[in-house]
Coordinates of C-alpha atoms and ligand atoms in Angstrom, one line a residue:
X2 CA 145.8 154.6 82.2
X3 CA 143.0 157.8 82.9
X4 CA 140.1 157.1 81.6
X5 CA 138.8 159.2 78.0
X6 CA 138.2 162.7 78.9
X7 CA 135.0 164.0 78.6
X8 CA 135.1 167.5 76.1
X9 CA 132.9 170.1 77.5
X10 CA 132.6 173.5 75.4
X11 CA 136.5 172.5 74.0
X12 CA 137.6 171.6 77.6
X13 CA 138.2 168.0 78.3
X14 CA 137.6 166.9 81.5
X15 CA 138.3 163.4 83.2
X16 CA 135.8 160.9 84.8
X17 CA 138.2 160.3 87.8
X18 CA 137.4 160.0 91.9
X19 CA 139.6 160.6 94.4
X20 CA 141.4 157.6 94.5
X21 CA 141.9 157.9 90.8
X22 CA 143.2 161.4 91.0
X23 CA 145.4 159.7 94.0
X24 CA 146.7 157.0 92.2
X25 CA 147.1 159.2 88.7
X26 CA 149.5 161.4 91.2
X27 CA 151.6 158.2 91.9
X28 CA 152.2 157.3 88.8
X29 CA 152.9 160.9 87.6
X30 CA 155.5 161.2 90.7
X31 CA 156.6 158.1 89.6
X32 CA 157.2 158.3 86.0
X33 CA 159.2 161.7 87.0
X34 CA 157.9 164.2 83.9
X35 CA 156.6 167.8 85.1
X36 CA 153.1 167.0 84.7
X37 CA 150.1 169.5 85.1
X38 CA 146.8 168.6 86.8
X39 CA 144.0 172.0 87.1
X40 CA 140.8 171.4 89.4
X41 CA 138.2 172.9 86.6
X42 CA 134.6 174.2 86.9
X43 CA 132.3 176.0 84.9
X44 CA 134.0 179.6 85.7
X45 CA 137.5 177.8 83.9
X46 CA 135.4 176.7 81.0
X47 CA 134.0 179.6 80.2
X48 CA 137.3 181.9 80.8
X49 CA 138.8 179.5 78.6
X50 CA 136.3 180.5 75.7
X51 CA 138.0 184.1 75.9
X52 CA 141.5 183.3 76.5
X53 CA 142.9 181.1 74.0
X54 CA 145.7 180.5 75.7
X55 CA 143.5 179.1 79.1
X56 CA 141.8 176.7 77.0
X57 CA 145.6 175.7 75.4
X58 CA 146.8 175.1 79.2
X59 CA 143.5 172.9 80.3
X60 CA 143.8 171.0 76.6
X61 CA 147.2 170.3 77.3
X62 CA 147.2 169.6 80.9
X63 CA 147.8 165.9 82.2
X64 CA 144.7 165.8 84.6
X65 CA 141.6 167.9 84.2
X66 CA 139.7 167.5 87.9
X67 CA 135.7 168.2 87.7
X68 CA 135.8 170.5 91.0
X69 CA 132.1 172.1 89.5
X70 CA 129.5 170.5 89.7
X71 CA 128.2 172.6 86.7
X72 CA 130.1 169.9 85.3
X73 CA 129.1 166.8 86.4
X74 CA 125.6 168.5 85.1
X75 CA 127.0 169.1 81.6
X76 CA 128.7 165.6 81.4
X77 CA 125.5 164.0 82.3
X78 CA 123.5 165.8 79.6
X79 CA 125.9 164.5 77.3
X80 CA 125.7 160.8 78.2
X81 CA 129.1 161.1 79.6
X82 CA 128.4 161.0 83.5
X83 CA 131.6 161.9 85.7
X84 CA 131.6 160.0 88.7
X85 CA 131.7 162.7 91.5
X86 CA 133.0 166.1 92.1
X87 CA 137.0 165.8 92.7
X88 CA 137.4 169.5 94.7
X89 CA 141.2 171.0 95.3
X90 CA 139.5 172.0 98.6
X91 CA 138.9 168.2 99.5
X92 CA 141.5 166.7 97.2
X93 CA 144.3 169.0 99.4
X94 CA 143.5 166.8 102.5
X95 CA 143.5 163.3 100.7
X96 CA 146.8 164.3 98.9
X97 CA 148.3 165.3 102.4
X98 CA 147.5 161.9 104.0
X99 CA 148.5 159.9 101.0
X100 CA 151.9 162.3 100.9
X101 CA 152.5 161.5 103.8
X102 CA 152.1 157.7 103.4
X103 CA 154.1 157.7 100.4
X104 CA 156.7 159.9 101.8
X105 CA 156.2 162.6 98.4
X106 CA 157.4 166.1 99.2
X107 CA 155.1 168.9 98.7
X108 CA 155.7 172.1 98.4
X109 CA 152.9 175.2 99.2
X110 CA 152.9 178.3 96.8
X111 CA 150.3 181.2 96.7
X112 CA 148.3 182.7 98.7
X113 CA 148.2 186.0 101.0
X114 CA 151.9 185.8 103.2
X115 CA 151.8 183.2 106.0
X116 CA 148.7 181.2 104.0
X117 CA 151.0 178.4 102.5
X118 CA 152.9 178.3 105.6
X119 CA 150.3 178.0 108.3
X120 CA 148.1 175.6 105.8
X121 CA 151.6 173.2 105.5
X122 CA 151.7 173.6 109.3
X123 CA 148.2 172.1 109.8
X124 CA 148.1 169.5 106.9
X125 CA 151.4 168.1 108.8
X126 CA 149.7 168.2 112.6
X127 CA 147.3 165.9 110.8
X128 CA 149.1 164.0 109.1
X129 CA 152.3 162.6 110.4
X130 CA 155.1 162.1 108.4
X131 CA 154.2 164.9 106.1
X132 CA 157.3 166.1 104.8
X133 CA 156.4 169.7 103.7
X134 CA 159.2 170.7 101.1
X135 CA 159.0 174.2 101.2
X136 CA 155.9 177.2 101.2
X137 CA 156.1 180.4 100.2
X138 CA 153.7 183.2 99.2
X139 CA 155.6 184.7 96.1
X140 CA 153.2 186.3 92.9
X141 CA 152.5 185.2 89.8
X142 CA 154.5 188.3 88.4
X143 CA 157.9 187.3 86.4
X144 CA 159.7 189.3 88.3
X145 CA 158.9 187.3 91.9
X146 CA 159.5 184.2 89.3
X147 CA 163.8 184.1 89.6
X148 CA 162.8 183.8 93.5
X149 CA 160.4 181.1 93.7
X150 CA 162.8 179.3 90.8
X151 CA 165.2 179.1 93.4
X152 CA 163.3 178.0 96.2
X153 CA 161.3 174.9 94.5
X154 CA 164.7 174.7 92.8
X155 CA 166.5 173.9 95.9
X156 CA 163.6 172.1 97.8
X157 CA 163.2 169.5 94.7
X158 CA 159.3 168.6 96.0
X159 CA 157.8 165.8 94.1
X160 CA 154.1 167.9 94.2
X161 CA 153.9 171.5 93.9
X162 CA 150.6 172.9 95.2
X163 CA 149.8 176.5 93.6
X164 CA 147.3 179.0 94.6
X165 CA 146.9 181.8 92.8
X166 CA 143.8 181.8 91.9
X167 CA 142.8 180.9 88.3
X168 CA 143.6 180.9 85.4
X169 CA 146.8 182.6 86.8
X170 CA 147.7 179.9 88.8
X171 CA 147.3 177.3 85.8
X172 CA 149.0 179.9 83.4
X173 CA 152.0 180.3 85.5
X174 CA 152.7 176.5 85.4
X175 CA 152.3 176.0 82.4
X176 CA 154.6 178.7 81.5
X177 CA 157.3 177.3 84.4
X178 CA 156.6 173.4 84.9
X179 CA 159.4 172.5 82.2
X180 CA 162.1 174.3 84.0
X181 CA 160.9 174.0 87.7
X182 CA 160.2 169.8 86.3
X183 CA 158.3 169.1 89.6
X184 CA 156.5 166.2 88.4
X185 CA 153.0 167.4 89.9
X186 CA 151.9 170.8 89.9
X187 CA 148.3 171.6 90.8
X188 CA 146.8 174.8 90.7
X189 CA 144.5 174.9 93.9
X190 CA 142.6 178.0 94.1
X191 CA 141.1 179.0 97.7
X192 CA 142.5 176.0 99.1
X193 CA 145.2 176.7 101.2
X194 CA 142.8 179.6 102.5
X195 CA 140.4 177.1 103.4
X196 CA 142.8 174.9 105.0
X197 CA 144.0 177.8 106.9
X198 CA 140.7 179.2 108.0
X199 CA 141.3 182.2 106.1
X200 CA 137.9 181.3 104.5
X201 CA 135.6 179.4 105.8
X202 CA 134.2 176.6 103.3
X203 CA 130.4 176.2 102.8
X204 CA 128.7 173.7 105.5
X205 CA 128.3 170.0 104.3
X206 CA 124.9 170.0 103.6
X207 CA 125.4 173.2 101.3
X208 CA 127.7 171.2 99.5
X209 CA 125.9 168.2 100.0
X210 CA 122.8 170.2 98.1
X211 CA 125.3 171.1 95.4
X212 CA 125.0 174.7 96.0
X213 CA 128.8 175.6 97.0
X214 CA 129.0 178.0 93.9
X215 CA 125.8 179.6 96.1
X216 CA 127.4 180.0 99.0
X217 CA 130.4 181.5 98.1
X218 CA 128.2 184.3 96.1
X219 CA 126.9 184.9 99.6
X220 CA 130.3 184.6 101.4
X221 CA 132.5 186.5 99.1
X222 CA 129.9 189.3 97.1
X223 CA 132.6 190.0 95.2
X224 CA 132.7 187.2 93.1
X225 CA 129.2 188.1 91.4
X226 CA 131.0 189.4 88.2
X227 CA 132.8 186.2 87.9
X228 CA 129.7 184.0 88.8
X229 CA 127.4 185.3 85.9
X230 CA 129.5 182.4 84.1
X231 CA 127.6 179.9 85.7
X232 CA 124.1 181.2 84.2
X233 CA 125.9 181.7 80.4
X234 CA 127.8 178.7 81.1
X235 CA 124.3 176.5 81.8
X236 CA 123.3 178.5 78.3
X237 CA 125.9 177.5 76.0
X238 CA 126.1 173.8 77.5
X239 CA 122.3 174.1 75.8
X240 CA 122.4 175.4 72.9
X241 CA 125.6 173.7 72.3
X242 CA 123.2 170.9 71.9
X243 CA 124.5 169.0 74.5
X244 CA 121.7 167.1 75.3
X245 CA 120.1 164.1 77.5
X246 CA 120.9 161.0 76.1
X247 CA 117.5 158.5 76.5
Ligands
UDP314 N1 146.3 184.8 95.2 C1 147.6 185.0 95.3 N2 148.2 185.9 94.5 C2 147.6 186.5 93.5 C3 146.2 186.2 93.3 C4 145.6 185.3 94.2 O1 148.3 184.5 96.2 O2 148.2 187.3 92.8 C5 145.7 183.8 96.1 C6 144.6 184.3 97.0 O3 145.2 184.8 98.2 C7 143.8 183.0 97.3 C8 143.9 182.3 95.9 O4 145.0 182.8 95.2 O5 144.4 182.2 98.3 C9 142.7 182.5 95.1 O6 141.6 182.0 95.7 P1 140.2 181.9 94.9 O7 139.2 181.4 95.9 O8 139.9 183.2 94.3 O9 140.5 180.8 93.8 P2 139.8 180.6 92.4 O10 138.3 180.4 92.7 O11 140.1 181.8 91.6 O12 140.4 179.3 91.9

């Protein structure tokens, strides 16, 4: 049903667009197992070549988005283009309206308190019909775990939406999604803080000039340790020997 993923540095990665990522999340809602799907760039991949046990969650998650375009980049030196970036922060909208449609329940986790809430708040002002399971902030720690068991427990959402940033975010469902058995769970990243307004996503044409990962080093300094991936990330993709295929 998903098209062959496409391995990049031991990550595999899907060729999917939006409405494949769409329709993948029907039939994972409708086939009922907990399934995982992680919105991956180039700072995942090369996390995952330190943490063995990052690169066990993206190899054994269900869907693998390309949210970098780092990747798109790598896959196209390969001979293995990927259609188009599929963002969390873009995919969050579509998944709202097609929820809505659909009538699947999500449920909002993560985020700084009143995040989830006020991003469920907005997505459902948009979209009528949404019917928003539950939100709540909560932590990644075990011990807010017993909590947020109970709550996804109770509100039995057929998408659960988590952002705590990665690879914690991805980690903690892995670790959970057989006993919480949502059948989607998506780690999301900034998204709900973008949704919310919390932070304010790069202007279209940034995007648009693939130079997101730019913006936020500009936006949110902070992130400069984390962004020196990108450069050794663009140098292992090459001497990998990934290269163009003529
Ligand atoms: N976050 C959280 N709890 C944590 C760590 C992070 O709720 O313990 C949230 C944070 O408030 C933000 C999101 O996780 O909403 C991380 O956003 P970021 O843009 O850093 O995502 P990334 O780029 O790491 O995927």
């Amino acid at each position: 049903m998903l098209p062959s993923s496409v391995t990049i540095l031991g990550v595999p990665v899907h060729p999917i667009t939006f409405d494949g990522f769409l329709d993948a999340v029907a039939i994972f809602i409708a086939e009922g197992e907990p399934r995982q799907i992680c919105t991956a760039n180039p700072e995942f991949v090369m996390t995952a070549q330190r943490q063995p046990e990052f690169m066990a969650v993206l190899q054994n998650a269900d869907l693998v988005l390309p949210d970098g375009v780092g990747l798109l980049w790598a896959a196209r030196r390969m001979g293995r283009p990927l259609p188009q970036r599929v963002t969390g922060s873009d995919g969050i909208y579509l998944l709202a309206e097609r929820a809505a449609r659909e009538g699947w329940r999500l449920f909002f986790l993560g985020a700084a308190p009143g995040v989830a809430e006020q991003t469920a708040r907005i997505l459902a002002d948009r979209y009528p019909g949404l019917l928003v399971a539950g939100t709540y902030a909560g932590s990644p720690r075990d011990a807010d775990y017993p909590e947020i068991a109970r709550r996804i427990i109770a509100a039995r959402p057929d998408i659960l939406l988590v952002a705590y940033g990665a690879p914690a975010q991805d980690l903690w469902i892995a670790r959970h999604r057989a006993d919480l058995r949502v059948p989607v769970s998506m780690g999301v990243g900034g998204a709900f803080d973008f949704v919310a307004g919390v932070q304010k996503r790069a202007p279209a044409w940034i995007i648009r000039l693939n130079l997101e990962w730019f913006w936020r080093l500009l936006t949110q300094p902070w992130r400069w340790r984390r962004q020196l991936d990108l450069p050794r990330f663009a140098w292992r993709v090459v001497r990998s020997g990934i290269r163009i295929q003529d």
